Structure formats: structure tokens, C-alpha cells
């Protein structure tokens, strides 16, 4: 079987018959993961950091992105740079801290020093080198090929000639704008990073994060808790006001308006929060209405959105507002980094409420994420049954795609998989030729 034929067999779609299936090999095959690294993570725009994490001259963030150590540094003039975090001498990391402030970065191995603009400023025993050894800048920190920013979200691209970020984001750009404008002065990452992992394939988390179908069974305990706490305030999760949208290029959103059972710090009050909080919530809604207009304020404050930006970024704009990235480490193991996002300068009462909501529902110790992890790991264990059951069925709602797909349908999952299939199949074609 040729590589092209093998990749063609990973997805089975027949819209006339209402069938969409995914071959379970995509979750367990090491060759498929290797192809994903080349076809997807080396070609797509990958979320790296939020502008608020490097807010002023001298600030930096160091993190691994698609397996590559990167260093984001804002130099003393305020210009943002994105480098590979690797000394040009022998390759050691030049920055071992996750974030902070620095004017220079010193390699701990042999003491080479780089400025906050990436330029080599010192080599010990400099007289041992040719006087013009860095005349062309080849010993400066190496820059990533491309980075771009939209609505405060910083993305990198490792390919030689990618499409622009705005073209890549397609209609997802509008939803990043929806996040950004929730703060009158923009948004900011709050505190540090939450990291966790699961023994499952990374693509399962991408599916899960925008899937409304699983909530009533997987999160029954949480929904029961909310109902007991709030009464019958909102008890129509995902049924009436929910929908999903294909945003282009593999991106999708699952959204509701007044269709979810929880409150939002921006700005949907719940009785359990108490009357003393209500006027803070009302003030946020009034400000957003004046600044953005009533229609958009209602959409932002009374709605909930779970957005997938292909390949590995999830934005949960629900009870809390989180940024979440997932990276594969093995076919059956992934690692997640998550950050809470809030409005700059927001009322301390709201900030406290926001963080409580974040930890209660979306955090790794909350009432939702552990449920999800358990389900994904159960799926991965179930794939050991192959070559018995060898296909996952994602056909729900396929006949409604062109009309009004519901949150309980699986359009958003199919959007991801179609883009995934296009990219890995194209890579297979290149390797064959």
C-alpha cells in the first residue's frame, strides 16, 4: 500500500449517506505522529504567547512551542523579538527562566552574552576569534522565520513562505477580536501557567474542547451541582440557543447565548454570587454596552464560546476565560499548558470571581477537566481493541451542516478532521514524489 493510499484511508466521508468516520489508527500510529509534526506543526501558525506576557521593555517569556525552545524578548526600545532559545556556540539554552525581565541573556555553558535584541555582545576570550567573526550577524540568536500578532495573540510559523496570519485565521480572527474587546484596555494573562498531561492522543482533546454532545453525560455531576446551587435558572444547556460554526482552515467555534447554566465574570450574574456582586456585574455590562453597542455587548456578556484554532489552540470563553495549548509527546500521551485571561485593570471583586470560576470548572483540579481527561484516556485504552472496532463515528448532524448545526452536533469535529486530512495527505504526496 502506498503512503498516499494509506492516508486516503484515514477518513471516510460520504455526505450523501450521512457518514463521517475517522480511522482509529490516527490515534496510535507513531508514523502518523511523525507526519503530523512535519505536515502540521512545521507549516501552520502556532500560538506562542499573549502580548501581555511581554508588556514592556526588558520583559521576556521562554517556552517550548511545537517542541522548539523559543525566547520572546521585548528590547529596550520596546520592539518584540522571537528567537530560538539556543546559543549559537554549542546550542545550550541561553535563558532558563520561564519569564521575567533582563537586559542580557548569558549562556551558562561558556558565557556568551546576547542583548535583549538577540545580538551577540560578548564572547569570553574574544581575542581568540577573528575580529570580524560576527560581521554578518551569523552568531546572533537565530530568529524564528515568522511571527505575527492578532488581538494580542502572538503566533509563530516555522515554514519558509506561509500565508499571512490574518488569512490563516479566516473567520477565527473575529472571535479573537471578541476576546480582546472584553477589556476596555485590552486583556491580560493572569498569574502563571497551569500544566498537566494525559495518556491519550492530542487530537482527542481538540475534539473534546469544542464538543457539546458529551456535557450532559461526562459532566453530569457538575451540571447537577450547578442546578442544586442555582435552581432552574438556566437548565437548557446546548439545546435551544447553541450552534457551531466552521470558521475556515480547520478552525471552529461552539457557542451559546443564554443557553448555559453558569455565570460569567464578563458579565452575567448568578444568584449564588450574591447581591453585593450584582452591581459590579451590572457596571461591566453597562460599560460594554456604551463602548460596543447593545447587540455586541449582549453577545459577549450573555454568550459562551469554545473556540478551536487549528491545530492546537483552544480558547474557552465560558464560566472563565482560558487559553489552552496541547502538544503531542507520543501517540498516546499529550501535555497541556493553560492560562487564565482577564480584563486589564478590572475590579478586584471581578478578578477574584474570574479566578474562582476558572479553577472551579476549567482548571486541572476543577469539576470539568478531570472528567474530560478520564474520558480521553478511556478512549485511548479502547483503541487497543483494534483490529476489532477500527473507526470512530463523527456523523452526528452531518445532514444539517449547510443549515443550522447545533452544539449537540459534530460539525466542529469534522471541520478539524477535514483540515487535518488535507495537510497530512498533501505531505504524504510530497514524500512519495
CSV table of C-alpha atoms in Angstrom, one decimal:
chain,number,residue,atom,x,y,z
A,1,UNK,CA,0.0,0.0,0.0
A,2,UNK,CA,1.5,3.4,-1.0
A,3,UNK,CA,1.7,6.2,1.5
A,4,UNK,CA,-0.9,8.2,-0.4
A,5,UNK,CA,-3.3,5.3,-0.3
A,6,UNK,CA,-2.7,4.8,3.4
A,7,UNK,CA,-3.5,8.4,4.2
A,8,UNK,CA,-6.6,8.4,2.0
A,9,UNK,CA,-7.9,5.6,4.2
A,10,UNK,CA,-7.7,7.6,7.4
A,11,UNK,CA,-11.0,9.5,6.9
A,12,UNK,CA,-14.2,8.0,5.4
A,13,UNK,CA,-16.8,10.6,4.4
A,14,UNK,CA,-20.0,10.1,2.4
A,15,UNK,CA,-22.2,13.2,2.7
A,16,UNK,CA,-24.9,11.6,0.6
A,17,UNK,CA,-25.2,8.7,3.1
A,18,UNK,CA,-24.6,11.0,6.1
A,19,UNK,CA,-21.4,9.2,7.1
A,20,UNK,CA,-18.2,10.6,8.6
A,21,UNK,CA,-15.7,8.2,10.2
A,22,UNK,CA,-12.1,8.5,11.5
A,23,UNK,CA,-9.8,5.6,11.4
A,24,UNK,CA,-8.5,4.8,14.9
A,25,UNK,CA,-5.0,4.3,13.7
A,26,UNK,CA,-4.6,8.1,13.7
A,27,UNK,CA,-4.5,7.9,17.5
A,28,UNK,CA,-2.0,5.2,17.9
A,29,UNK,CA,0.4,5.1,14.9
A,30,UNK,CA,3.9,6.6,15.5
A,31,UNK,CA,4.3,7.2,11.8
A,32,UNK,CA,1.2,9.4,11.8
A,33,UNK,CA,2.5,11.4,14.7
A,34,UNK,CA,5.8,11.9,12.8
A,35,UNK,CA,3.9,13.1,9.7
A,36,UNK,CA,1.8,15.5,11.8
A,37,UNK,CA,5.0,17.1,13.2
A,38,UNK,CA,6.1,17.9,9.6
A,39,UNK,CA,2.7,18.5,7.9
A,40,UNK,CA,1.0,20.4,10.6
A,41,UNK,CA,3.3,21.8,13.3
A,42,UNK,CA,6.0,22.9,10.8
A,43,UNK,CA,3.6,24.6,8.5
A,44,UNK,CA,0.7,26.1,10.5
A,45,UNK,CA,0.6,29.3,12.5
A,46,UNK,CA,1.1,28.1,16.2
A,47,UNK,CA,0.0,30.2,19.2
A,48,UNK,CA,3.0,31.1,21.3
A,49,UNK,CA,2.2,33.7,23.9
A,50,UNK,CA,0.0,36.7,24.7
A,51,UNK,CA,1.3,40.2,24.3
A,52,UNK,CA,0.5,41.0,28.0
A,53,UNK,CA,3.2,38.5,28.9
A,54,UNK,CA,5.9,40.7,27.4
A,55,UNK,CA,4.3,44.1,28.2
A,56,UNK,CA,7.3,46.4,28.5
A,57,UNK,CA,11.0,46.9,27.5
A,58,UNK,CA,13.1,44.2,29.1
A,59,UNK,CA,10.4,41.6,29.6
A,60,UNK,CA,10.7,38.1,28.3
A,61,UNK,CA,9.0,34.8,28.1
A,62,UNK,CA,10.7,31.4,27.3
A,63,UNK,CA,8.7,28.4,26.4
A,64,UNK,CA,8.6,25.3,24.3
A,65,UNK,CA,6.4,25.7,21.1
A,66,UNK,CA,5.9,22.6,18.9
A,67,UNK,CA,8.9,21.0,20.6
A,68,UNK,CA,11.2,24.0,19.9
A,69,UNK,CA,12.6,26.2,22.7
A,70,UNK,CA,11.7,29.8,22.0
A,71,UNK,CA,12.5,33.1,23.6
A,72,UNK,CA,10.3,36.1,23.3
A,73,UNK,CA,12.1,39.3,24.3
A,74,UNK,CA,11.0,43.0,24.2
A,75,UNK,CA,14.1,45.0,23.8
A,76,UNK,CA,14.9,48.4,25.5
A,77,UNK,CA,13.3,50.2,22.6
A,78,UNK,CA,10.0,48.2,23.0
A,79,UNK,CA,10.4,46.1,19.9
A,80,UNK,CA,9.3,42.5,20.3
A,81,UNK,CA,11.6,39.7,19.0
A,82,UNK,CA,11.1,35.9,18.9
A,83,UNK,CA,14.3,33.8,18.9
A,84,UNK,CA,15.2,30.2,19.2
A,85,UNK,CA,16.4,29.8,22.8
A,86,UNK,CA,19.7,28.2,21.8
A,87,UNK,CA,23.3,29.6,22.0
A,88,UNK,CA,25.0,29.9,18.6
A,89,UNK,CA,28.2,28.5,20.1
A,90,UNK,CA,27.3,25.0,21.3
A,91,UNK,CA,23.5,25.1,21.5
A,92,UNK,CA,22.7,25.4,25.2
A,93,UNK,CA,19.6,27.3,26.3
A,94,UNK,CA,20.6,30.9,26.9
A,95,UNK,CA,17.5,31.5,29.1
A,96,UNK,CA,16.5,29.0,31.8
A,97,UNK,CA,13.7,31.1,33.4
A,98,UNK,CA,10.2,30.9,32.2
A,99,UNK,CA,9.6,34.7,32.3
A,100,UNK,CA,11.0,37.9,33.8
A,101,UNK,CA,13.0,40.9,32.9
A,102,UNK,CA,16.5,41.0,31.5
A,103,UNK,CA,18.8,43.3,29.6
A,104,UNK,CA,21.0,40.4,28.5
A,105,UNK,CA,20.9,36.6,28.2
A,106,UNK,CA,24.1,34.8,29.2
A,107,UNK,CA,24.7,31.2,28.1
A,108,UNK,CA,25.6,29.2,31.2
A,109,UNK,CA,27.9,26.9,29.3
A,110,UNK,CA,30.7,29.1,28.1
A,111,UNK,CA,29.4,32.6,28.9
A,112,UNK,CA,28.5,34.0,25.6
A,113,UNK,CA,26.2,37.0,26.2
A,114,UNK,CA,23.3,38.2,24.0
A,115,UNK,CA,21.5,41.5,24.2
A,116,UNK,CA,17.7,41.7,24.6
A,117,UNK,CA,17.6,42.3,20.8
A,118,UNK,CA,19.4,39.0,20.3
A,119,UNK,CA,22.7,40.5,19.2
A,120,UNK,CA,25.9,38.8,20.5
A,121,UNK,CA,27.5,41.4,22.8
A,122,UNK,CA,30.3,39.3,24.5
A,123,UNK,CA,32.5,36.3,23.8
A,124,UNK,CA,34.9,35.3,26.6
A,125,UNK,CA,38.5,35.4,25.4
A,126,UNK,CA,37.4,37.4,22.4
A,127,UNK,CA,41.0,37.8,21.1
A,128,UNK,CA,40.9,34.1,20.2
A,129,UNK,CA,38.3,34.8,17.5
A,130,UNK,CA,38.6,36.6,14.2
A,131,UNK,CA,37.9,40.3,14.6
A,132,UNK,CA,35.0,40.3,12.2
A,133,UNK,CA,33.6,36.8,13.1
A,134,UNK,CA,30.1,38.3,13.6
A,135,UNK,CA,30.2,40.9,10.9
A,136,UNK,CA,27.1,39.5,9.2
A,137,UNK,CA,25.3,38.7,12.4
A,138,UNK,CA,25.6,34.9,12.0
A,139,UNK,CA,26.4,34.5,15.7
A,140,UNK,CA,23.4,36.5,16.9
A,141,UNK,CA,20.5,34.5,18.3
A,142,UNK,CA,18.6,32.9,15.4
A,143,UNK,CA,15.1,34.3,14.8
A,144,UNK,CA,12.1,32.2,14.1
A,145,UNK,CA,11.2,32.5,10.4
A,146,UNK,CA,7.9,34.4,11.0
A,147,UNK,CA,5.8,35.7,13.9
A,148,UNK,CA,2.7,37.9,13.9
A,149,UNK,CA,0.1,39.2,16.3
A,150,UNK,CA,-3.6,39.5,16.2
A,151,UNK,CA,-5.7,40.9,19.0
A,152,UNK,CA,-2.9,40.4,21.4
A,153,UNK,CA,-2.3,36.7,20.5
A,154,UNK,CA,1.2,36.0,19.3
A,155,UNK,CA,1.7,33.2,16.7
A,156,UNK,CA,4.8,31.8,15.1
A,157,UNK,CA,5.3,29.9,11.8
A,158,UNK,CA,8.4,27.8,11.1
A,159,UNK,CA,7.8,27.4,7.3
A,160,UNK,CA,9.6,29.4,4.7
A,161,UNK,CA,6.7,31.2,3.0
A,162,UNK,CA,3.4,30.9,4.9
A,163,UNK,CA,0.2,32.7,4.2
A,164,UNK,CA,-0.4,35.8,6.4
A,165,UNK,CA,-1.7,35.2,9.9
A,166,UNK,CA,-5.0,37.0,9.2
A,167,UNK,CA,-5.6,34.9,6.1
A,168,UNK,CA,-4.8,31.8,8.1
A,169,UNK,CA,-7.2,32.7,10.9
A,170,UNK,CA,-10.0,33.4,8.5
A,171,UNK,CA,-13.2,33.9,10.5
A,172,UNK,CA,-11.5,32.9,13.7
A,173,UNK,CA,-9.9,36.4,13.7
A,174,UNK,CA,-13.3,37.9,14.5
A,175,UNK,CA,-13.6,35.6,17.6
A,176,UNK,CA,-10.1,36.6,18.8
A,177,UNK,CA,-11.4,40.2,18.5
A,178,UNK,CA,-14.4,39.2,20.6
A,179,UNK,CA,-11.9,38.2,23.3
A,180,UNK,CA,-9.8,41.2,23.1
A,181,UNK,CA,-12.5,43.8,23.4
A,182,UNK,CA,-13.9,42.4,26.6
A,183,UNK,CA,-11.5,44.7,28.4
A,184,UNK,CA,-11.7,48.4,27.8
A,185,UNK,CA,-7.9,48.5,27.8
A,186,UNK,CA,-7.4,45.0,26.4
A,187,UNK,CA,-6.9,41.7,28.1
A,188,UNK,CA,-4.0,40.2,30.1
A,189,UNK,CA,-2.8,36.8,31.2
A,190,UNK,CA,-3.3,36.4,34.9
A,191,UNK,CA,-0.7,34.8,37.1
A,192,UNK,CA,1.3,31.8,35.9
A,193,UNK,CA,0.8,28.7,33.8
A,194,UNK,CA,-1.1,25.6,34.7
A,195,UNK,CA,0.3,22.4,33.1
A,196,UNK,CA,-1.0,18.9,33.1
A,197,UNK,CA,-1.0,15.8,30.9
A,198,UNK,CA,-3.0,12.8,29.9
A,199,UNK,CA,-2.3,9.3,28.4
A,200,UNK,CA,-4.3,10.0,25.3
A,201,UNK,CA,-3.8,11.3,21.8
A,202,UNK,CA,-3.6,15.1,21.4
A,203,UNK,CA,-6.3,15.2,18.8
A,204,UNK,CA,-8.8,13.8,21.3
A,205,UNK,CA,-8.5,16.9,23.5
A,206,UNK,CA,-9.1,19.1,20.4
A,207,UNK,CA,-12.3,17.2,19.7
A,208,UNK,CA,-13.4,17.3,23.3
A,209,UNK,CA,-12.8,21.0,23.8
A,210,UNK,CA,-15.5,22.1,21.3
A,211,UNK,CA,-17.8,19.1,21.7
A,212,UNK,CA,-21.2,20.0,23.3
A,213,UNK,CA,-22.5,16.4,22.9
A,214,UNK,CA,-20.6,15.0,25.9
A,215,UNK,CA,-21.5,17.5,28.5
A,216,UNK,CA,-24.7,16.1,29.9
A,217,UNK,CA,-23.2,12.6,30.5
A,218,UNK,CA,-19.5,13.4,31.2
A,219,UNK,CA,-20.2,16.4,33.3
A,220,UNK,CA,-23.4,15.3,34.9
A,221,UNK,CA,-22.0,15.9,38.4
A,222,UNK,CA,-21.1,19.4,37.6
A,223,UNK,CA,-24.4,20.2,36.0
A,224,UNK,CA,-26.2,18.7,38.9
A,225,UNK,CA,-24.1,20.8,41.3
A,226,UNK,CA,-24.9,24.0,39.4
A,227,UNK,CA,-28.6,23.1,39.3
A,228,UNK,CA,-28.7,22.5,43.0
A,229,UNK,CA,-26.8,25.7,43.7
A,230,UNK,CA,-28.7,27.9,41.2
A,231,UNK,CA,-32.1,26.3,40.9
A,232,UNK,CA,-33.7,26.2,37.5
A,233,UNK,CA,-32.1,29.5,36.4
A,234,UNK,CA,-30.5,28.0,33.3
A,235,UNK,CA,-31.3,24.4,32.6
A,236,UNK,CA,-31.3,24.2,28.8
A,237,UNK,CA,-27.6,23.5,28.1
A,238,UNK,CA,-26.9,23.3,24.4
A,239,UNK,CA,-30.4,22.6,23.3
A,240,UNK,CA,-32.0,25.8,22.2
A,241,UNK,CA,-29.5,28.6,21.8
A,242,UNK,CA,-26.4,26.6,20.9
A,243,UNK,CA,-24.8,26.4,17.5
A,244,UNK,CA,-21.4,25.5,15.9
A,245,UNK,CA,-19.7,27.3,13.1
A,246,UNK,CA,-17.0,26.4,10.6
A,247,UNK,CA,-14.6,29.3,10.7
A,248,UNK,CA,-12.3,28.2,7.9
A,249,UNK,CA,-8.9,26.5,7.7
A,250,UNK,CA,-9.8,23.9,10.4
A,251,UNK,CA,-11.0,26.4,12.9
A,252,UNK,CA,-14.4,26.1,14.5
A,253,UNK,CA,-16.5,27.6,17.4
A,254,UNK,CA,-19.2,26.1,19.6
A,255,UNK,CA,-21.3,28.9,21.0
A,256,UNK,CA,-24.5,29.6,23.0
A,257,UNK,CA,-26.4,32.7,24.1
A,258,UNK,CA,-28.2,32.3,27.4
A,259,UNK,CA,-28.0,28.6,26.9
A,260,UNK,CA,-25.6,27.6,29.6
A,261,UNK,CA,-26.1,27.1,33.4
A,262,UNK,CA,-23.2,29.1,34.7
A,263,UNK,CA,-22.4,32.8,35.2
A,264,UNK,CA,-19.7,34.9,33.6
A,265,UNK,CA,-17.4,37.5,35.2
A,266,UNK,CA,-18.0,39.5,31.9
A,267,UNK,CA,-20.9,39.9,32.7
A,268,UNK,CA,-23.7,37.5,33.6
A,269,UNK,CA,-24.7,37.4,37.2
A,270,UNK,CA,-25.8,34.4,39.0
A,271,UNK,CA,-27.9,34.4,42.3
A,272,UNK,CA,-25.3,32.4,44.2
A,273,UNK,CA,-22.8,35.2,43.7
A,274,UNK,CA,-24.9,37.4,46.0
A,275,UNK,CA,-26.5,40.8,45.6
A,276,UNK,CA,-23.2,42.6,46.7
A,277,UNK,CA,-21.6,41.3,43.4
A,278,UNK,CA,-24.5,42.2,41.2
A,279,UNK,CA,-23.8,45.9,40.9
A,280,UNK,CA,-20.2,45.0,39.8
A,281,UNK,CA,-21.5,42.8,37.0
A,282,UNK,CA,-24.1,45.4,36.0
A,283,UNK,CA,-21.4,48.0,35.8
A,284,UNK,CA,-19.4,45.9,33.4
A,285,UNK,CA,-22.4,45.3,31.2
A,286,UNK,CA,-23.2,49.0,31.1
A,287,UNK,CA,-19.7,49.9,30.1
A,288,UNK,CA,-19.5,47.3,27.4
A,289,UNK,CA,-22.9,48.4,26.0
A,290,UNK,CA,-21.8,52.0,25.9
A,291,UNK,CA,-18.5,51.1,24.3
A,292,UNK,CA,-19.5,48.3,21.9
A,293,UNK,CA,-23.3,48.7,21.4
A,294,UNK,CA,-26.1,46.7,22.9
A,295,UNK,CA,-26.1,43.9,20.4
A,296,UNK,CA,-22.4,43.1,20.7
A,297,UNK,CA,-22.4,43.6,24.5
A,298,UNK,CA,-25.3,41.0,24.8
A,299,UNK,CA,-23.4,38.6,22.5
A,300,UNK,CA,-20.2,38.9,24.6
A,301,UNK,CA,-21.7,39.0,28.1
A,302,UNK,CA,-24.6,36.6,27.8
A,303,UNK,CA,-22.9,34.2,25.4
A,304,UNK,CA,-20.4,31.4,25.8
A,305,UNK,CA,-17.8,30.3,23.2
A,306,UNK,CA,-15.4,27.4,22.9
A,307,UNK,CA,-13.1,28.0,20.0
A,308,UNK,CA,-10.7,25.7,18.3
A,309,UNK,CA,-7.9,27.4,16.3
A,310,UNK,CA,-6.2,24.7,14.2
A,311,UNK,CA,-4.1,22.9,15.1
A,312,UNK,CA,-3.7,23.0,18.9
A,313,UNK,CA,-5.1,26.2,20.4
A,314,UNK,CA,-8.3,26.2,22.4
A,315,UNK,CA,-10.0,29.3,23.8
A,316,UNK,CA,-12.7,28.6,26.4
A,317,UNK,CA,-14.7,31.8,26.8
A,318,UNK,CA,-17.3,30.4,29.2
A,319,UNK,CA,-17.5,30.4,33.1
A,320,UNK,CA,-13.9,31.6,32.9
A,321,UNK,CA,-11.7,32.7,30.0
A,322,UNK,CA,-8.8,30.4,29.3
A,323,UNK,CA,-6.1,29.9,26.6
A,324,UNK,CA,-5.1,26.3,26.3
A,325,UNK,CA,-2.5,24.6,24.1
A,326,UNK,CA,-1.9,20.9,23.6
A,327,UNK,CA,1.2,19.2,22.3
A,328,UNK,CA,1.8,15.5,21.5
A,329,UNK,CA,4.7,13.8,23.2
A,330,UNK,CA,3.8,10.3,21.9
A,331,UNK,CA,0.8,8.8,20.1
A,332,UNK,CA,-0.8,8.1,23.4
A,333,UNK,CA,0.4,11.0,25.6
A,334,UNK,CA,-0.1,14.8,25.4
A,335,UNK,CA,0.8,17.8,27.6
A,336,UNK,CA,-1.3,20.9,28.1
A,337,UNK,CA,-0.5,24.4,29.1
A,338,UNK,CA,-3.3,26.7,30.2
A,339,UNK,CA,-3.6,30.4,31.2
A,340,UNK,CA,-6.4,32.5,32.6
A,341,UNK,CA,-7.2,35.7,30.7
A,342,UNK,CA,-8.9,38.7,32.2
A,343,UNK,CA,-9.5,42.4,31.5
A,344,UNK,CA,-6.7,44.8,32.3
A,345,UNK,CA,-7.4,46.8,35.4
A,346,UNK,CA,-10.6,45.0,36.2
A,347,UNK,CA,-12.4,45.4,39.5
A,348,UNK,CA,-10.7,43.2,42.2
A,349,UNK,CA,-14.1,41.6,43.0
A,350,UNK,CA,-14.5,40.5,39.4
A,351,UNK,CA,-10.9,39.3,39.2
A,352,UNK,CA,-11.4,37.1,42.3
A,353,UNK,CA,-14.7,35.8,40.8
A,354,UNK,CA,-13.0,35.1,37.5
A,355,UNK,CA,-10.2,33.1,39.0
A,356,UNK,CA,-12.7,31.1,41.2
A,357,UNK,CA,-14.7,30.3,38.1
A,358,UNK,CA,-11.6,29.3,36.2
A,359,UNK,CA,-10.4,27.0,39.0
A,360,UNK,CA,-13.9,25.5,39.7
A,361,UNK,CA,-14.6,24.4,36.1
A,362,UNK,CA,-11.7,24.6,33.7
A,363,UNK,CA,-8.6,24.1,35.9
A,364,UNK,CA,-6.9,20.7,36.1
A,365,UNK,CA,-8.3,20.3,39.6
A,366,UNK,CA,-11.8,21.6,38.7
A,367,UNK,CA,-15.1,19.9,38.1
A,368,UNK,CA,-14.7,19.5,34.3
A,369,UNK,CA,-11.1,18.9,33.2
A,370,UNK,CA,-10.6,15.7,35.3
A,371,UNK,CA,-13.8,14.3,33.8
A,372,UNK,CA,-12.6,15.0,30.3
A,373,UNK,CA,-9.1,13.6,30.9
A,374,UNK,CA,-10.6,10.4,32.2
A,375,UNK,CA,-12.8,10.0,29.1
A,376,UNK,CA,-9.9,10.7,26.8
A,377,UNK,CA,-7.8,8.1,28.5
A,378,UNK,CA,-10.7,5.6,28.3
A,379,UNK,CA,-10.9,6.2,24.6
A,380,UNK,CA,-7.1,5.6,24.2
A,381,UNK,CA,-7.4,2.4,26.1
A,382,UNK,CA,-10.3,1.4,24.0
A,383,UNK,CA,-8.2,1.7,20.8
A,384,UNK,CA,-6.2,-1.4,21.9
A,385,UNK,CA,-9.3,-3.3,20.7
A,386,UNK,CA,-8.1,-2.8,17.1
A,387,UNK,CA,-8.3,-4.5,14.7
A,388,UNK,CA,-11.8,-5.1,16.1
A,389,UNK,CA,-13.7,-1.8,16.1
A,390,UNK,CA,-11.4,0.4,13.9
A,391,UNK,CA,-13.4,3.5,13.2
A,392,UNK,CA,-14.8,6.5,15.3
A,393,UNK,CA,-18.1,7.8,14.1
A,394,UNK,CA,-18.5,11.6,13.9
A,395,UNK,CA,-21.6,11.7,11.7
A,396,UNK,CA,-23.9,13.4,14.1
A,397,UNK,CA,-25.7,16.3,12.4
A,398,UNK,CA,-23.9,15.9,9.1
A,399,UNK,CA,-27.1,16.4,7.2
A,400,UNK,CA,-27.6,19.8,8.9
A,401,UNK,CA,-24.1,21.2,8.1
A,402,UNK,CA,-25.3,23.7,5.5
A,403,UNK,CA,-28.3,24.8,7.6
A,404,UNK,CA,-28.1,25.3,11.3
A,405,UNK,CA,-25.7,22.9,13.1
A,406,UNK,CA,-26.4,22.6,16.8
A,407,UNK,CA,-23.9,22.4,19.7
A,408,UNK,CA,-25.0,18.8,20.1
A,409,UNK,CA,-23.8,18.0,16.5
A,410,UNK,CA,-20.3,17.2,15.4
A,411,UNK,CA,-19.7,19.7,12.6
A,412,UNK,CA,-16.8,21.3,14.6
A,413,UNK,CA,-15.1,18.0,14.9
A,414,UNK,CA,-15.4,17.3,11.2
A,415,UNK,CA,-14.0,20.7,10.4
A,416,UNK,CA,-10.9,19.8,12.3
A,417,UNK,CA,-10.5,16.4,10.7
A,418,UNK,CA,-11.0,17.7,7.2
A,419,UNK,CA,-8.2,20.2,7.6
A,420,UNK,CA,-6.0,17.6,9.3
A,421,UNK,CA,-6.6,15.2,6.4
A,422,UNK,CA,-5.8,17.8,3.7
A,423,UNK,CA,-2.5,18.6,5.3
A,424,UNK,CA,-1.2,15.1,6.1
A,425,UNK,CA,-2.4,13.8,2.7
A,426,UNK,CA,-0.5,16.6,1.0
A,427,UNK,CA,2.6,15.8,3.0
A,428,UNK,CA,2.3,12.1,2.0
A,429,UNK,CA,2.1,13.1,-1.6
A,430,UNK,CA,5.3,15.2,-1.3
A,431,UNK,CA,7.2,12.3,0.4
A,432,UNK,CA,6.1,9.9,-2.3
A,433,UNK,CA,7.2,12.2,-5.1
